[in-house]
mmCIF file of C-alpha atoms in Angstrom:
data_model
loop_
_atom_site.group_PDB
_atom_site.id
_atom_site.type_symbol
_atom_site.label_atom_id
_atom_site.label_comp_id
_atom_site.label_asym_id
_atom_site.label_seq_id
_atom_site.Cartn_x
_atom_site.Cartn_y
_atom_site.Cartn_z
ATOM 1 C CA MET U 29 -0.156 -0.062 -0.142
ATOM 2 C CA ALA U 30 1.265 3.621 -0.901
ATOM 3 C CA ALA U 31 2.087 5.650 1.953
ATOM 4 C CA LEU U 32 2.675 9.229 2.753
ATOM 5 C CA LEU U 33 5.524 10.829 4.395
ATOM 6 C CA THR U 34 4.848 13.470 6.948
ATOM 7 C CA ALA U 35 7.559 15.451 8.796
ATOM 8 C CA TYR U 36 7.247 17.286 11.975
ATOM 9 C CA GLY U 37 9.391 18.716 14.562
ATOM 10 C CA LEU U 38 12.913 18.474 13.756
ATOM 11 C CA GLY U 39 14.174 15.456 11.723
ATOM 12 C CA VAL U 40 11.113 13.099 12.816
ATOM 13 C CA ALA U 41 9.214 11.571 10.114
ATOM 14 C CA THR U 42 6.586 8.723 10.495
ATOM 15 C CA ALA U 43 4.921 6.879 7.856
ATOM 16 C CA VAL U 44 1.212 7.435 7.525
ATOM 17 C CA PRO U 45 -0.819 5.340 5.391
ATOM 18 C CA ALA U 46 -2.666 6.680 2.549
ATOM 19 C CA PRO U 47 -6.519 6.969 2.960
ATOM 20 C CA SER U 48 -8.427 3.774 2.326
ATOM 21 C CA ARG U 49 -11.624 3.021 1.472
ATOM 22 C CA VAL U 50 -11.789 -0.064 3.622
ATOM 23 C CA GLU U 51 -13.545 0.919 7.004
ATOM 24 C CA PRO U 52 -11.917 -1.314 10.053
ATOM 25 C CA ALA U 53 -13.943 -3.441 11.849
ATOM 26 C CA ALA U 54 -15.603 -2.642 15.388
ATOM 27 C CA HIS U 55 -13.796 -3.907 18.361
ATOM 28 C CA ASP U 56 -16.188 -6.442 20.416
ATOM 29 C CA ASP U 57 -15.171 -4.898 23.660
ATOM 30 C CA GLY U 58 -15.903 -1.431 22.415
ATOM 31 C CA LEU U 59 -13.034 1.475 21.431
ATOM 32 C CA LEU U 60 -11.173 2.037 24.478
ATOM 33 C CA GLU U 61 -10.178 -1.748 24.439
ATOM 34 C CA GLU U 62 -9.418 -1.738 20.782
ATOM 35 C CA ALA U 63 -7.265 1.198 21.633
ATOM 36 C CA THR U 64 -5.442 -0.651 24.284
ATOM 37 C CA ASP U 65 -5.010 -3.931 22.173
ATOM 38 C CA ARG U 66 -3.276 -1.664 19.530
ATOM 39 C CA ILE U 67 -1.030 -0.018 22.413
ATOM 40 C CA VAL U 68 0.138 -3.038 23.870
ATOM 41 C CA THR U 69 1.072 -4.668 20.763
ATOM 42 C CA SER U 70 2.820 -1.761 19.275
ATOM 43 C CA ALA U 71 4.125 0.510 21.942
ATOM 44 C CA ASP U 72 7.520 0.950 22.139
ATOM 45 C CA PRO U 73 8.885 0.826 25.092
ATOM 46 C CA PRO U 74 6.261 -2.080 26.329
ATOM 47 C CA VAL U 75 3.459 -1.275 28.249
ATOM 48 C CA SER U 76 1.061 -3.392 30.396
ATOM 49 C CA ARG U 77 -2.887 -3.369 30.132
ATOM 50 C CA ASP U 78 -3.321 -2.765 33.523
ATOM 51 C CA GLU U 79 -0.816 0.568 33.353
ATOM 52 C CA LEU U 80 -3.002 1.561 30.216
ATOM 53 C CA ARG U 81 -6.199 1.239 32.018
ATOM 54 C CA GLU U 82 -4.688 2.692 35.139
ATOM 55 C CA ALA U 83 -3.906 5.798 33.096
ATOM 56 C CA ALA U 84 -7.313 5.544 31.458
ATOM 57 C CA ILE U 85 -9.407 5.907 34.870
ATOM 58 C CA SER U 86 -7.109 8.666 35.841
ATOM 59 C CA GLY U 87 -7.512 10.326 32.851
ATOM 60 C CA MET U 88 -11.264 10.300 32.922
ATOM 61 C CA LEU U 89 -11.332 11.748 36.364
ATOM 62 C CA ARG U 90 -8.994 14.649 35.474
ATOM 63 C CA SER U 91 -11.667 15.560 32.478
ATOM 64 C CA LEU U 92 -14.224 16.101 35.469
ATOM 65 C CA GLY U 93 -12.218 19.230 36.462
ATOM 66 C CA ASP U 94 -12.611 17.671 39.933
ATOM 67 C CA PRO U 95 -9.317 18.305 42.285
ATOM 68 C CA TRP U 96 -10.703 15.809 44.908
ATOM 69 C CA ALA U 97 -11.402 13.168 42.538
ATOM 70 C CA ARG U 98 -8.768 9.985 42.515
ATOM 71 C CA TYR U 99 -8.252 6.516 41.477
ATOM 72 C CA TYR U 100 -6.784 4.282 44.297
ATOM 73 C CA PRO U 101 -4.987 1.252 42.889
ATOM 74 C CA PRO U 102 -6.152 -1.965 44.959
ATOM 75 C CA GLN U 103 -3.499 -2.176 47.931
ATOM 76 C CA GLU U 104 -3.381 1.628 48.021
ATOM 77 C CA TYR U 105 -7.092 1.719 48.904
ATOM 78 C CA GLU U 106 -7.160 -1.085 51.328
ATOM 79 C CA ASP U 107 -4.310 0.767 53.420
ATOM 80 C CA PHE U 108 -6.347 3.949 53.178
ATOM 81 C CA THR U 109 -9.763 2.541 54.566
ATOM 82 C CA GLY U 110 -7.638 0.565 56.966
ATOM 83 C CA TRP U 111 -5.871 3.591 58.484
ATOM 84 C CA LEU U 112 -9.164 5.797 58.247
ATOM 85 C CA ASN U 113 -10.791 2.677 60.328
ATOM 86 C CA GLY U 114 -7.965 2.670 62.645
ATOM 87 C CA ASP U 115 -7.205 -1.240 61.751
ATOM 88 C CA HIS U 116 -3.227 -0.450 60.357
ATOM 89 C CA LYS U 117 -1.384 2.397 59.502
ATOM 90 C CA THR U 118 0.435 2.110 56.820
ATOM 91 C CA VAL U 119 -0.570 5.193 54.966
ATOM 92 C CA ARG U 120 1.625 7.826 57.151
ATOM 93 C CA PRO U 121 4.909 7.320 57.410
ATOM 94 C CA GLU U 122 5.873 8.943 60.480
ATOM 95 C CA PRO U 123 5.410 7.392 63.788
ATOM 96 C CA GLU U 124 1.835 7.568 65.007
ATOM 97 C CA ILE U 125 1.389 8.915 68.392
ATOM 98 C CA GLY U 126 -2.468 8.525 68.143
ATOM 99 C CA ASP U 127 -4.989 10.643 66.712
ATOM 100 C CA VAL U 128 -6.447 11.959 69.669
ATOM 101 C CA VAL U 129 -4.062 13.456 72.455
ATOM 102 C CA VAL U 130 -5.440 14.907 75.651
ATOM 103 C CA ASP U 131 -3.721 16.997 78.129
ATOM 104 C CA ARG U 132 -5.569 17.431 81.397
ATOM 105 C CA GLU U 133 -5.000 20.263 83.428
ATOM 106 C CA GLU U 134 -6.467 21.728 86.565
ATOM 107 C CA LYS U 135 -8.385 24.265 84.782
ATOM 108 C CA LEU U 136 -9.108 22.888 80.972
ATOM 109 C CA THR U 137 -8.364 20.008 78.860
ATOM 110 C CA VAL U 138 -6.704 20.347 75.956
ATOM 111 C CA ILE U 139 -7.713 17.904 73.253
ATOM 112 C CA ARG U 140 -5.749 17.660 70.045
ATOM 113 C CA VAL U 141 -7.422 15.800 66.824
ATOM 114 C CA ALA U 142 -5.118 14.886 63.943
ATOM 115 C CA VAL U 143 -7.459 13.497 61.799
ATOM 116 C CA PHE U 144 -11.022 12.088 62.291
ATOM 117 C CA THR U 145 -10.642 8.453 61.912
ATOM 118 C CA ARG U 146 -12.780 5.620 63.378
ATOM 119 C CA GLY U 147 -13.353 6.158 66.936
ATOM 120 C CA VAL U 148 -12.307 9.669 67.312
ATOM 121 C CA GLY U 149 -15.458 11.252 68.444
ATOM 122 C CA SER U 150 -16.237 8.887 71.298
ATOM 123 C CA GLN U 151 -12.334 9.751 72.344
ATOM 124 C CA VAL U 152 -13.345 13.410 72.552
ATOM 125 C CA ARG U 153 -16.433 13.089 74.245
ATOM 126 C CA ALA U 154 -14.802 11.038 76.801
ATOM 127 C CA ALA U 155 -11.994 13.466 77.036
ATOM 128 C CA ALA U 156 -14.418 16.480 77.127
ATOM 129 C CA TYR U 157 -16.193 14.820 79.861
ATOM 130 C CA GLY U 158 -16.296 16.532 83.231
ATOM 131 C CA SER U 159 -13.828 18.996 82.149
ATOM 132 C CA PRO U 160 -14.046 22.882 83.360
ATOM 133 C CA ALA U 161 -13.155 24.046 79.804
ATOM 134 C CA VAL U 162 -11.823 22.753 76.717
ATOM 135 C CA VAL U 163 -9.604 23.538 74.078
ATOM 136 C CA LEU U 164 -10.073 21.509 70.886
ATOM 137 C CA ASP U 165 -7.164 21.789 68.739
ATOM 138 C CA LEU U 166 -8.053 21.087 65.069
ATOM 139 C CA ARG U 167 -4.884 22.836 63.201
ATOM 140 C CA GLY U 168 -3.347 20.595 60.840
ATOM 141 C CA ASN U 169 -6.458 18.585 60.395
ATOM 142 C CA PRO U 170 -7.197 17.313 56.870
ATOM 143 C CA GLY U 171 -10.749 15.640 57.641
ATOM 144 C CA GLY U 172 -11.515 12.354 57.499
ATOM 145 C CA LEU U 173 -14.904 10.555 58.352
ATOM 146 C CA LEU U 174 -18.020 12.568 57.995
ATOM 147 C CA ASP U 175 -19.535 10.427 60.951
ATOM 148 C CA GLU U 176 -16.759 11.255 63.287
ATOM 149 C CA ALA U 177 -16.935 14.722 62.519
ATOM 150 C CA VAL U 178 -20.644 14.789 63.739
ATOM 151 C CA GLU U 179 -19.844 12.982 66.838
ATOM 152 C CA THR U 180 -17.395 15.029 68.324
ATOM 153 C CA ALA U 181 -19.330 18.066 67.703
ATOM 154 C CA SER U 182 -22.275 16.646 69.489
ATOM 155 C CA ALA U 183 -19.974 16.147 72.458
ATOM 156 C CA PHE U 184 -20.683 19.923 72.980
ATOM 157 C CA LEU U 185 -24.289 20.182 71.772
ATOM 158 C CA ASP U 186 -27.507 19.018 73.566
ATOM 159 C CA SER U 187 -29.596 18.621 70.329
ATOM 160 C CA GLY U 188 -30.156 20.212 67.025
ATOM 161 C CA PRO U 189 -28.180 20.400 63.782
ATOM 162 C CA VAL U 190 -24.476 19.831 63.341
ATOM 163 C CA VAL U 191 -24.075 19.953 59.284
ATOM 164 C CA THR U 192 -26.451 19.850 56.084
ATOM 165 C CA TYR U 193 -25.720 17.258 53.561
ATOM 166 C CA GLU U 194 -26.568 17.926 49.933
ATOM 167 C CA ARG U 195 -26.025 15.230 47.496
ATOM 168 C CA ARG U 196 -26.553 15.009 43.885
ATOM 169 C CA GLY U 197 -30.262 14.027 43.071
ATOM 170 C CA GLU U 198 -31.290 14.055 46.402
ATOM 171 C CA VAL U 199 -33.106 16.107 49.188
ATOM 172 C CA ALA U 200 -30.922 18.063 51.226
ATOM 173 C CA ARG U 201 -30.325 16.032 54.772
ATOM 174 C CA VAL U 202 -29.699 17.495 58.147
ATOM 175 C CA ILE U 203 -27.637 15.103 60.263
ATOM 176 C CA SER U 204 -28.178 16.359 64.130
ATOM 177 C CA VAL U 205 -26.544 15.573 67.207
ATOM 178 C CA THR U 206 -26.227 11.902 67.791
ATOM 179 C CA SER U 207 -26.678 11.959 71.478
ATOM 180 C CA PRO U 208 -26.786 14.866 73.726
ATOM 181 C CA GLY U 209 -23.541 16.040 75.075
ATOM 182 C CA ASP U 210 -21.843 18.865 77.374
ATOM 183 C CA SER U 211 -23.690 22.443 75.997
ATOM 184 C CA ARG U 212 -22.500 24.052 79.027
ATOM 185 C CA VAL U 213 -18.592 23.526 79.110
ATOM 186 C CA PRO U 214 -16.787 26.711 77.690
ATOM 187 C CA VAL U 215 -14.970 25.713 74.365
ATOM 188 C CA VAL U 216 -12.455 27.442 72.211
ATOM 189 C CA VAL U 217 -11.531 25.972 68.903
ATOM 190 C CA LEU U 218 -7.967 26.571 67.318
ATOM 191 C CA VAL U 219 -7.661 26.225 63.234
ATOM 192 C CA ASP U 220 -5.302 27.457 61.106
ATOM 193 C CA LYS U 221 -5.310 27.095 57.053
ATOM 194 C CA GLY U 222 -4.497 23.126 57.569
ATOM 195 C CA THR U 223 -8.055 22.799 59.126
ATOM 196 C CA ALA U 224 -9.994 21.230 56.513
ATOM 197 C CA SER U 225 -13.208 19.424 55.019
ATOM 198 C CA ALA U 226 -14.561 16.916 58.522
ATOM 199 C CA ALA U 227 -12.562 19.486 60.991
ATOM 200 C CA GLU U 228 -14.119 22.470 59.118
ATOM 201 C CA ILE U 229 -17.851 20.878 59.596
ATOM 202 C CA VAL U 230 -16.804 20.554 63.597
ATOM 203 C CA ALA U 231 -15.401 24.122 64.135
ATOM 204 C CA GLY U 232 -18.489 25.400 61.639
ATOM 205 C CA SER U 233 -20.919 23.625 63.655
ATOM 206 C CA LEU U 234 -19.818 24.784 66.934
ATOM 207 C CA ARG U 235 -19.353 28.226 65.938
ATOM 208 C CA ASP U 236 -22.662 28.599 64.144
ATOM 209 C CA ARG U 237 -24.598 27.222 67.078
ATOM 210 C CA ASP U 238 -22.637 29.852 69.565
ATOM 211 C CA ARG U 239 -20.798 26.539 71.431
ATOM 212 C CA ALA U 240 -17.372 27.994 71.020
ATOM 213 C CA VAL U 241 -14.956 30.615 70.286
ATOM 214 C CA ILE U 242 -12.742 30.052 67.060
ATOM 215 C CA VAL U 243 -8.936 31.146 67.389
ATOM 216 C CA GLY U 244 -6.334 31.203 65.056
ATOM 217 C CA SER U 245 -6.263 31.949 60.930
ATOM 218 C CA THR U 246 -8.542 31.319 58.485
ATOM 219 C CA THR U 247 -9.080 27.430 57.444
ATOM 220 C CA PHE U 248 -8.604 25.834 54.162
ATOM 221 C CA GLY U 249 -12.209 25.863 52.810
ATOM 222 C CA LYS U 250 -13.357 22.370 51.425
ATOM 223 C CA GLY U 251 -17.093 22.210 51.469
ATOM 224 C CA THR U 252 -17.465 19.355 49.094
ATOM 225 C CA VAL U 253 -17.889 15.577 50.158
ATOM 226 C CA GLN U 254 -16.273 12.588 48.440
ATOM 227 C CA GLU U 255 -17.311 9.147 48.173
ATOM 228 C CA PRO U 256 -15.169 6.125 46.914
ATOM 229 C CA VAL U 257 -16.600 3.809 44.710
ATOM 230 C CA ARG U 258 -15.214 0.126 44.576
ATOM 231 C CA LEU U 259 -14.379 -1.712 41.256
ATOM 232 C CA SER U 260 -13.971 -5.395 40.472
ATOM 233 C CA ASP U 261 -10.385 -5.731 40.924
ATOM 234 C CA GLY U 262 -10.649 -3.960 44.165
ATOM 235 C CA SER U 263 -9.298 -0.579 43.410
ATOM 236 C CA ALA U 264 -11.792 2.594 43.752
ATOM 237 C CA VAL U 265 -12.420 5.735 42.063
ATOM 238 C CA GLU U 266 -13.315 8.740 44.720
ATOM 239 C CA LEU U 267 -15.943 11.356 43.258
ATOM 240 C CA THR U 268 -17.020 14.404 44.686
ATOM 241 C CA VAL U 269 -20.771 13.304 45.130
ATOM 242 C CA GLY U 270 -21.890 16.320 47.375
ATOM 243 C CA ARG U 271 -21.470 19.478 49.444
ATOM 244 C CA TYR U 272 -22.020 20.108 53.130
ATOM 245 C CA LEU U 273 -23.246 23.483 54.815
ATOM 246 C CA THR U 274 -22.720 24.764 58.249
ATOM 247 C CA PRO U 275 -25.773 24.825 60.526
ATOM 248 C CA ALA U 276 -26.543 28.281 59.434
ATOM 249 C CA GLY U 277 -26.353 27.334 55.765
ATOM 250 C CA HIS U 278 -22.739 28.572 54.984
ATOM 251 C CA ASN U 279 -20.912 26.719 51.806
ATOM 252 C CA LEU U 280 -17.410 27.051 53.231
ATOM 253 C CA GLU U 281 -15.732 25.813 49.421
ATOM 254 C CA GLY U 282 -13.204 28.270 48.672
ATOM 255 C CA VAL U 283 -13.852 30.158 51.558
ATOM 256 C CA GLY U 284 -12.954 28.543 54.709
ATOM 257 C CA ILE U 285 -14.044 29.749 58.594
ATOM 258 C CA GLU U 286 -12.538 33.102 59.555
ATOM 259 C CA PRO U 287 -11.614 32.935 63.323
ATOM 260 C CA ASP U 288 -13.130 34.809 66.005
ATOM 261 C CA ILE U 289 -9.870 35.795 67.084
ATOM 262 C CA THR U 290 -6.667 35.723 64.722
ATOM 263 C CA ALA U 291 -3.813 34.681 66.087
ATOM 264 C CA ASP U 292 -0.666 33.111 64.035
ATOM 265 C CA SER U 293 0.064 29.261 65.008
ATOM 266 C CA SER U 294 2.598 29.831 67.470
ATOM 267 C CA ASP U 295 0.305 32.145 69.604
ATOM 268 C CA ALA U 296 -3.403 30.476 68.784
ATOM 269 C CA GLU U 297 -2.973 28.159 72.030
ATOM 270 C CA ARG U 298 -1.994 31.279 74.197
ATOM 271 C CA ARG U 299 -4.840 33.058 73.035
ATOM 272 C CA GLY U 300 -7.327 30.199 73.599
ATOM 273 C CA ARG U 301 -6.487 30.089 76.933
ATOM 274 C CA ALA U 302 -6.641 33.483 77.722
ATOM 275 C CA VAL U 303 -10.353 33.472 76.239
ATOM 276 C CA LEU U 304 -11.074 30.507 78.322
ATOM 277 C CA ASP U 305 -9.616 32.220 81.484
ATOM 278 C CA GLY U 306 -12.115 35.181 80.231
ATOM 279 C CA LEU U 307 -14.983 33.038 80.045
ATOM 280 C CA THR U 308 -14.509 30.782 83.578
ATOM 281 C CA GLY U 309 -13.579 33.787 85.780
ATOM 282 C CA SER U 310 -10.119 32.109 86.395
#
């Protein structure tokens, strides 16, 4: 068959078959698998089908324009879900000191929450019980499980809404306090630009319900909810499926939470303690 020679770039040429009236036969498994077959049999250097399929999935997710959509290979997804559920901690390389660290003092309790993994909400509730005042430190907390955030906020509320969840194609759902908490203990929440997602749900809920003074710097501003969809080989795609609103109806996406008292990270805890001294008359 005659061929055309097309040149482009610098000294690069490729042989392109001349136009033909013969149409290629349709691939039994569709265009994507046809392209996979051709690339696997012809590409140099060689590439595997699994590599191509992962690249195709990642490309589809990028086309959504969603910064939170991502693909998890099977082992990575297993590690990630195990970490969230507290089964094992292989995702984070640094030594674990616990996702909730509690410092009890005579006049207050400082509760530092690193991330909202399984069981964190009940730990916060137990740590706050009987304390004369609470500093809830959410600085650098990137989020985690929505239900653990709701349980954490519930530890300081007696009833009512914690967050509104708007999922695509469904009626908005108001998620309320799981069980009555201590609605009288003075609370300061420490935040910074690393406070995101589920951590913002807690801070936003307590602020809107007039249950906490927010101290620190503006939070990250993530107001969307992601959900993983498991694929047949054990991998998963994580997609944005909805958004959340604070009890006062604020969408934090790209905005974040402005603190009641601005303080840099090195001074936030001191400022928070001063606020509690004023609230408790210490």
